[in-house]
Structures are given as C-alpha cells and as structure tokens.
mmCIF file of N, CA and C in Angstrom:
data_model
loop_
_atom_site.group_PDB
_atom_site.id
_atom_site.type_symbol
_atom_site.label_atom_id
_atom_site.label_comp_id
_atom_site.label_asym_id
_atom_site.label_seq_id
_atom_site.Cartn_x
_atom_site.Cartn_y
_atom_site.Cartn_z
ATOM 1 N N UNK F 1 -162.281 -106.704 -205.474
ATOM 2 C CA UNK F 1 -162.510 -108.130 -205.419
ATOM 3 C C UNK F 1 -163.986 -108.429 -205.706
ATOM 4 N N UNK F 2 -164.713 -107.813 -205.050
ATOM 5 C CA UNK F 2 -166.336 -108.261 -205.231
ATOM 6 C C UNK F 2 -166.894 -107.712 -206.667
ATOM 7 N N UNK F 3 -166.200 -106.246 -207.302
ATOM 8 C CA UNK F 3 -166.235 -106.035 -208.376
ATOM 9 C C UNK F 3 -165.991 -107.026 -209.864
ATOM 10 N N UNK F 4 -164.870 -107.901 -209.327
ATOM 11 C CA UNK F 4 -164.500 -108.751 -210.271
ATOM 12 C C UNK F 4 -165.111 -109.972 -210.519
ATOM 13 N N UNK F 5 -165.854 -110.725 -209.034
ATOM 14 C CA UNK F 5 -166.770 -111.540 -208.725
ATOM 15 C C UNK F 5 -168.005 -111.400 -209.903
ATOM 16 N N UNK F 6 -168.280 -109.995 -209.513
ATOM 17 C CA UNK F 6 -169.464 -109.790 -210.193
ATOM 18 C C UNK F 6 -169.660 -108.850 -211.619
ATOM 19 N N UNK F 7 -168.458 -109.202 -212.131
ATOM 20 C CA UNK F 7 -167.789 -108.968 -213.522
ATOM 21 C C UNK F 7 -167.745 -110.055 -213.997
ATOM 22 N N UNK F 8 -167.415 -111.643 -213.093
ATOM 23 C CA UNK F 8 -166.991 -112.451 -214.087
ATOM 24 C C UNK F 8 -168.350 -113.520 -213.986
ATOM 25 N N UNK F 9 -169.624 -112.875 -213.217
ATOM 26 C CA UNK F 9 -170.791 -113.249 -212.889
ATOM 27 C C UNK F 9 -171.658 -113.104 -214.062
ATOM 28 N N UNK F 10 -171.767 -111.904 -214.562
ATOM 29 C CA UNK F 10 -172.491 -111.617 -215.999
ATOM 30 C C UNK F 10 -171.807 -111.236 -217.061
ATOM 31 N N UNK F 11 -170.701 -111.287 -216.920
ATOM 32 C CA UNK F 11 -169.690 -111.673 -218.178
ATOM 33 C C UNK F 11 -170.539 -112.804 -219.121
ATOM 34 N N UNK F 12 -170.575 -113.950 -219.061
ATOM 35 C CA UNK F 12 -171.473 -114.631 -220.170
ATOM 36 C C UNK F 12 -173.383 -114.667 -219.961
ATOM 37 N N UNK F 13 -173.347 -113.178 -219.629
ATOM 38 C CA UNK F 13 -174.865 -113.157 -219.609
ATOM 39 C C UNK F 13 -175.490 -112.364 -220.623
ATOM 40 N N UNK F 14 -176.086 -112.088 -221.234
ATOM 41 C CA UNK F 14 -176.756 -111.938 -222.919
ATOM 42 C C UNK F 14 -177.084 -110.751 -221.855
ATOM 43 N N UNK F 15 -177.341 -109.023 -222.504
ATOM 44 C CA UNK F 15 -178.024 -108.033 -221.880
ATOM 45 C C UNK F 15 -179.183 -107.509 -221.614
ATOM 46 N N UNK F 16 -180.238 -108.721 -221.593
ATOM 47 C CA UNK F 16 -181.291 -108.832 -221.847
ATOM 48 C C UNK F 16 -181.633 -109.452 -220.297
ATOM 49 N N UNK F 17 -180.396 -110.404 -220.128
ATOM 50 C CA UNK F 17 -180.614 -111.554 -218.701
ATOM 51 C C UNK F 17 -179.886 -110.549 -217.675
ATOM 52 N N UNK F 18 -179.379 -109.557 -217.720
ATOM 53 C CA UNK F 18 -178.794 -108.759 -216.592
ATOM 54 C C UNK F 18 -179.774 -108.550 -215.660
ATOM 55 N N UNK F 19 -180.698 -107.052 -215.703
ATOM 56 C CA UNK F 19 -181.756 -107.167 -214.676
ATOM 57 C C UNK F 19 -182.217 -108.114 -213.768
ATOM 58 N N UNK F 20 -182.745 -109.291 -214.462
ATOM 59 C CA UNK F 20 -183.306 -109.966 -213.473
ATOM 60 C C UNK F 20 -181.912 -110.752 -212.454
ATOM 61 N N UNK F 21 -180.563 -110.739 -213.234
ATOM 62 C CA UNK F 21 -179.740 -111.105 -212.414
ATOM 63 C C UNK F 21 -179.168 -109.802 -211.175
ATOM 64 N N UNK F 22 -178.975 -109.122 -211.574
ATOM 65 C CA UNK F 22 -179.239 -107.939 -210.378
ATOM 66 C C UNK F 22 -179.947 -107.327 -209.499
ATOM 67 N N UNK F 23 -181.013 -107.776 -209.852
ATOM 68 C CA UNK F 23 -182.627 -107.236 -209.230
ATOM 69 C C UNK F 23 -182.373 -107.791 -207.723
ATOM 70 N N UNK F 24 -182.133 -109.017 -207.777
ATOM 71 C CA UNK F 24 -182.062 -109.878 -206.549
ATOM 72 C C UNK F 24 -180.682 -109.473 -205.876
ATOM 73 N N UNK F 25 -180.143 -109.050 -205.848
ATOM 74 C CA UNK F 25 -179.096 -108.667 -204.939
ATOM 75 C C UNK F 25 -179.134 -106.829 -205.005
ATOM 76 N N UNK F 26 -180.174 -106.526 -205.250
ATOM 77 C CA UNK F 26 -180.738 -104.897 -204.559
ATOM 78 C C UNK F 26 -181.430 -105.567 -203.742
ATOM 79 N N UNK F 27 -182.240 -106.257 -203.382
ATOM 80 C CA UNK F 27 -183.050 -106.622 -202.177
ATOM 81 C C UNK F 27 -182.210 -106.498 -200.791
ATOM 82 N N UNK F 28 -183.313 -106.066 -199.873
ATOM 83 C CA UNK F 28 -182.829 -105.462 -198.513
ATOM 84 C C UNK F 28 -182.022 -106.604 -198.010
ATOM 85 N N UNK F 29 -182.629 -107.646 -198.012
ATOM 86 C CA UNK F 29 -182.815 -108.677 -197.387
ATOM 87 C C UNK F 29 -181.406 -109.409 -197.590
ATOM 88 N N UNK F 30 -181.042 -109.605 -199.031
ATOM 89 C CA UNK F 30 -179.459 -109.773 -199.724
ATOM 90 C C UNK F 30 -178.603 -108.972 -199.280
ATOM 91 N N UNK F 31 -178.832 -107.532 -199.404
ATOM 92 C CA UNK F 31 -177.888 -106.604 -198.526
ATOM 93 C C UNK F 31 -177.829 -106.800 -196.924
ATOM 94 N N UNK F 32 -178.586 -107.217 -196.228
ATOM 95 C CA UNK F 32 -178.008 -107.258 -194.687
ATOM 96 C C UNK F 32 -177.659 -108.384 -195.120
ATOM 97 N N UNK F 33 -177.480 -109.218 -195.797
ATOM 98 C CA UNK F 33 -176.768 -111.081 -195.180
ATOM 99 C C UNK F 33 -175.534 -110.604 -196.285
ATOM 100 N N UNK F 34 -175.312 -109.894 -196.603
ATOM 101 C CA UNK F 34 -173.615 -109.635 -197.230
ATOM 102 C C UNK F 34 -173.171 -108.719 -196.532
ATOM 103 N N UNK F 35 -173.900 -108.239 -196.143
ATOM 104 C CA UNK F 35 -173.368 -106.791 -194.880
ATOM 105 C C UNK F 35 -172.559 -107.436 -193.603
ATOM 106 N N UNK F 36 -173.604 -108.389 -193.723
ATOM 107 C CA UNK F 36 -173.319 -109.268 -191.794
ATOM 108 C C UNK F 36 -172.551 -110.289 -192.668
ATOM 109 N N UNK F 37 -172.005 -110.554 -193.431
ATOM 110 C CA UNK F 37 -171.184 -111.864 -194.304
ATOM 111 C C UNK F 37 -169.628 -110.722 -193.969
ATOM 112 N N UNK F 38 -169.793 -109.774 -194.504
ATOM 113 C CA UNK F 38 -168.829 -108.875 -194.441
ATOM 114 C C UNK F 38 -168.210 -108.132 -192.864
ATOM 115 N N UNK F 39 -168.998 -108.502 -191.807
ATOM 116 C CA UNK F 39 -168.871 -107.950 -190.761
ATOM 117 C C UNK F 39 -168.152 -109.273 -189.965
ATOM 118 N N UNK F 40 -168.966 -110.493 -190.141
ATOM 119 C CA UNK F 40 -167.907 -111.351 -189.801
ATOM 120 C C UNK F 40 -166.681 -111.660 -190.343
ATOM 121 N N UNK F 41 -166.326 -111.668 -191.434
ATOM 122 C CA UNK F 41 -165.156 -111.751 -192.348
ATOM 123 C C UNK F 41 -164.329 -110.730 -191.682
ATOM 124 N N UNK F 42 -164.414 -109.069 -191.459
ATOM 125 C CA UNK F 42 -163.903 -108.382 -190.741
ATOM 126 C C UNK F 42 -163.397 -108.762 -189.341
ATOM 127 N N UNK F 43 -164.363 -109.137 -188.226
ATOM 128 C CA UNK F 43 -164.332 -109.495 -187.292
ATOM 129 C C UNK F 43 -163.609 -110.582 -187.090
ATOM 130 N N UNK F 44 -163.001 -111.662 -187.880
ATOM 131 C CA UNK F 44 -162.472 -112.760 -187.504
ATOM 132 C C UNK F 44 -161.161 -112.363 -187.908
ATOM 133 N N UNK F 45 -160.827 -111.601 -189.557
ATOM 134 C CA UNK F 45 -159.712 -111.260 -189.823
ATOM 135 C C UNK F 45 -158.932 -110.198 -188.976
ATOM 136 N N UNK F 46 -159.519 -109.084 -188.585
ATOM 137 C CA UNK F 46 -158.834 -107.853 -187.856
ATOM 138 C C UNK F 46 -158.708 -108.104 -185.997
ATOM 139 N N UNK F 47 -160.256 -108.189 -185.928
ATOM 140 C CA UNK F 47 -160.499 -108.493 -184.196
ATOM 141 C C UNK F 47 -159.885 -109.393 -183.606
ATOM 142 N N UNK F 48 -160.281 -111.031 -184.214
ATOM 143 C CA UNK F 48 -159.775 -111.566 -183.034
ATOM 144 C C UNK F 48 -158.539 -112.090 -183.454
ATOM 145 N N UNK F 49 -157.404 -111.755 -184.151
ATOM 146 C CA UNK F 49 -155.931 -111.790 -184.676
ATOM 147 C C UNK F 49 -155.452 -110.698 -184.519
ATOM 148 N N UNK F 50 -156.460 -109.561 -183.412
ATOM 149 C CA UNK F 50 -155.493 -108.716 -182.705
ATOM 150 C C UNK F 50 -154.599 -107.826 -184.223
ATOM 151 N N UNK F 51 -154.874 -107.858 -185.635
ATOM 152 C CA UNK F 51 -154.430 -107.379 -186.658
ATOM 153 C C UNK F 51 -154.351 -105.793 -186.773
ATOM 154 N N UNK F 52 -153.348 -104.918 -186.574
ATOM 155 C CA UNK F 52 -153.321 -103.702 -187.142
ATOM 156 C C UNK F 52 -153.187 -103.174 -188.296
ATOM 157 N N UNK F 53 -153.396 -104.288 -189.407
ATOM 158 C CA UNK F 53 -152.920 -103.969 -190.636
ATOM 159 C C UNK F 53 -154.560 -102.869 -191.132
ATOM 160 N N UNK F 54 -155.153 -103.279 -190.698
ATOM 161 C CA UNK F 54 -156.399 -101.821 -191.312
ATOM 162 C C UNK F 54 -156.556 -100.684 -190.565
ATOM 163 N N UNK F 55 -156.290 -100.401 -189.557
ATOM 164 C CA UNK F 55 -155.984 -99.125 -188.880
ATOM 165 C C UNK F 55 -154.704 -98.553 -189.709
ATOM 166 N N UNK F 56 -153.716 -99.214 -190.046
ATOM 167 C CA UNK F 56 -152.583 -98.888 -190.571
ATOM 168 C C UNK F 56 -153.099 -98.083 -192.281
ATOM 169 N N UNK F 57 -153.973 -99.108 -192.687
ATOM 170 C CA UNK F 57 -154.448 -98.654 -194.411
ATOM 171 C C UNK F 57 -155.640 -97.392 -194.012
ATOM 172 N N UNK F 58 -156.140 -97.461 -193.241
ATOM 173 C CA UNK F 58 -157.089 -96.326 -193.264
ATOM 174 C C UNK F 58 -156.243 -94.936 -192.936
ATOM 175 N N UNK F 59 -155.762 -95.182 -191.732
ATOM 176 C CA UNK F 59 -154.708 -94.259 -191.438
ATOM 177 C C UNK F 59 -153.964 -93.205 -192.844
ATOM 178 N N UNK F 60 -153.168 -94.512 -193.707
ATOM 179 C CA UNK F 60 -152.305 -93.957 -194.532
ATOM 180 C C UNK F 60 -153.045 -93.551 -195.808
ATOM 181 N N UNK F 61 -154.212 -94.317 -195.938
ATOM 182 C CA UNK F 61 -155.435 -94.115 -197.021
ATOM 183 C C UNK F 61 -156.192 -92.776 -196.813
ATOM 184 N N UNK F 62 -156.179 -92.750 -195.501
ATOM 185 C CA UNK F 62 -157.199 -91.295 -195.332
ATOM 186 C C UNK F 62 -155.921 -89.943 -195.537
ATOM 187 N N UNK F 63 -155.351 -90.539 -195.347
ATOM 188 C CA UNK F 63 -154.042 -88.900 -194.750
ATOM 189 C C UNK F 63 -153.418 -88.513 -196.740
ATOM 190 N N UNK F 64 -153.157 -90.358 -197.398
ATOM 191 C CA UNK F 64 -153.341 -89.789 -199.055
ATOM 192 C C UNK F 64 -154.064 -89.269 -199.736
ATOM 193 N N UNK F 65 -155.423 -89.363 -199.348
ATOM 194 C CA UNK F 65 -156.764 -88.567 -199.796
ATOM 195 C C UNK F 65 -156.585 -86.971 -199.334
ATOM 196 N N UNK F 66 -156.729 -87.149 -198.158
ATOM 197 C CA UNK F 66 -156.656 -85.275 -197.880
ATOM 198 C C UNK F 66 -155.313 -84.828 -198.632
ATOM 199 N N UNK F 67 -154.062 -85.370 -198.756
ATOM 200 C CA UNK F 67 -153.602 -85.195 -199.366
ATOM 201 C C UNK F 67 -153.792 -84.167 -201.103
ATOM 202 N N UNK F 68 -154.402 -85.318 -201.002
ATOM 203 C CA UNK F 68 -154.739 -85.060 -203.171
ATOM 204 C C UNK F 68 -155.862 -84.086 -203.123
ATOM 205 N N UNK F 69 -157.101 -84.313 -201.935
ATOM 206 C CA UNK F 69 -157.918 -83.307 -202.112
ATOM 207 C C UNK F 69 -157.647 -81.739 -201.829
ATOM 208 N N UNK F 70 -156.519 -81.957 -201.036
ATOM 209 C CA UNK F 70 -155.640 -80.392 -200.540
ATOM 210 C C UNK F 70 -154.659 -79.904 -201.502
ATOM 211 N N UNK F 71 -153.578 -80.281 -202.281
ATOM 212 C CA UNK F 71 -153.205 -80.207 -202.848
ATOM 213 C C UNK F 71 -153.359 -79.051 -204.296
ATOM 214 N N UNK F 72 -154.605 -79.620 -205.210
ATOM 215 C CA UNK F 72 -154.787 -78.178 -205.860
ATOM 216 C C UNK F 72 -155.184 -77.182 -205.184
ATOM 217 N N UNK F 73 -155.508 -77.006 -204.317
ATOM 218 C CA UNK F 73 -155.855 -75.750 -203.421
ATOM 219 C C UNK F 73 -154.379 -75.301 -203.408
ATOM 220 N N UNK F 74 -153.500 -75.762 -202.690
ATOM 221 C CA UNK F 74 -152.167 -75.202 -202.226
ATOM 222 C C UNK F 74 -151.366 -75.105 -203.493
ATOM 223 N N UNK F 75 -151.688 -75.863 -204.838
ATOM 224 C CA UNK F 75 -150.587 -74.984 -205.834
ATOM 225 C C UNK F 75 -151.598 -74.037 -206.078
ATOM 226 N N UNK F 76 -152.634 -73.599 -206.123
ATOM 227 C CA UNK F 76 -153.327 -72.454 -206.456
ATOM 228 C C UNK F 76 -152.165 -70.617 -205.659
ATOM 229 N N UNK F 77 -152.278 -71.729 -204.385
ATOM 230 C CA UNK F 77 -151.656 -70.428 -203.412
ATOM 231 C C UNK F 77 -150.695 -70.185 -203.269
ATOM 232 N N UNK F 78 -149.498 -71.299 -203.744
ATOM 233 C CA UNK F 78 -147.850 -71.217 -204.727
ATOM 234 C C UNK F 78 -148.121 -70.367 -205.762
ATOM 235 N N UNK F 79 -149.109 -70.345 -207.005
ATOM 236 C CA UNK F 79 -148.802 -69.525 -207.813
ATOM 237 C C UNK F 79 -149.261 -68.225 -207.799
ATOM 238 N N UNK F 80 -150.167 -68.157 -206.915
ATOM 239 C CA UNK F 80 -150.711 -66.651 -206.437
ATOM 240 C C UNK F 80 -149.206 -65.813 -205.488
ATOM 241 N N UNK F 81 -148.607 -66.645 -204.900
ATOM 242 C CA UNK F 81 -146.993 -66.398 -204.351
ATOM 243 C C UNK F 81 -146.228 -65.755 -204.994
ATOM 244 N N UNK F 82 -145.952 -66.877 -206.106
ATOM 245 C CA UNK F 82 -145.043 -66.143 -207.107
ATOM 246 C C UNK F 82 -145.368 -65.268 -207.915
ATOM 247 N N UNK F 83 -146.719 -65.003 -208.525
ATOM 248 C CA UNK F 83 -147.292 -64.309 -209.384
ATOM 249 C C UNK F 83 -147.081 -62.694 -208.378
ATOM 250 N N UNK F 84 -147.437 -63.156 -206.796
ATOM 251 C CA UNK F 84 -147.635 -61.602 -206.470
ATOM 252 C C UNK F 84 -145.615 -61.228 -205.924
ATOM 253 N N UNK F 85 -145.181 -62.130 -205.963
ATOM 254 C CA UNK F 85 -143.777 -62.072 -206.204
ATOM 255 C C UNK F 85 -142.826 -61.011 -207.188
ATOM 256 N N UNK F 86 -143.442 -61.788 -208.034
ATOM 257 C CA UNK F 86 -142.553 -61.300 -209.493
ATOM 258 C C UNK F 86 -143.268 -59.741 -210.270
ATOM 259 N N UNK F 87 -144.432 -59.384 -209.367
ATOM 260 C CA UNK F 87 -145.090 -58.289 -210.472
ATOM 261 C C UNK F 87 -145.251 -57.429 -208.677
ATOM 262 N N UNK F 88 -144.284 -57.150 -207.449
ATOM 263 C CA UNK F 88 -144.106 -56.472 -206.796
ATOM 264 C C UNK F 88 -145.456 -56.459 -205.716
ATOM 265 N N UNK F 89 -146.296 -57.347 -205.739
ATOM 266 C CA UNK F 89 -147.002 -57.370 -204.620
ATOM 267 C C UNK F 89 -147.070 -57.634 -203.163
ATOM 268 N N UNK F 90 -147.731 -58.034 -202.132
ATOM 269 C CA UNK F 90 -147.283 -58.448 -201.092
ATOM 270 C C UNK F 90 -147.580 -60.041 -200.804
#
C-alpha cells in the first residue's frame, strides 16, 4: 500500500525532480511521525477492537516462511535418501 502511494507520488515526476522529492522523507524527523502515524493506526485497528486478525497473519506468515526457508534443505535430504537407497547405502 505505501509502496503504491509512493509509486503513484513520482510517477509524473521528471528524474531529475526525484531526489529532492525523497530526500525529505529520509529525514529522522519524517520517519518518527510515520512511525508513530503507523503505531497509532495499529493501535486503534488491532488493540482497542480487541482484533486477532494479525496475530493470526503473523502466526500463519511466519510458520509459511520457515516453511519455504526449510524446505530446500529437506529435499536436499530426500534425495540424499533415495540416492543412498538405490546405490545400497545406509
């Protein structure tokens, strides 16, 4: 979402006018008041509506990640299986 914000922000900006349009939102100062913009937005949506719907996405978000990051490891050790399978190993 904020990606697209700020896709459709310098979308008609010549590449010359970028920098100085970005410069200002690296500042510290821009980052804590979107940080704390973002902490209340959190806080009103999850906290006080009592909402489990992001415990639920992190939950199922984190457990699909280890997932995918585990995964080539374990067909590595399926085919080391069958390989020591089929040519009489243990």
């Amino acid at each position: 979402m904020a990606m697209r914000k700020f896709e459709s922000e310098i979308k008609g900006l010549k590449v010359k006018e970028v920098p100085d349009h970005v410069k200002p939102m690296l500042s510290t100062n821009y980052l804590k008041n979107e940080f704390q913009r973002w902490l209340d937005n959190y806080h009103a949506k999850y906290i006080q509506t009592n909402s489990i719907d992001l415990p639920y996405c992190v939950c199922f978000g984190g457990m699909a990640f280890s997932y995918m990051v585990a995964l080539p490891e374990e067909r590595c050790h399926l085919k080391h299986q069958e390989h020591a399978k089929e040519h009489g190993g243990h």
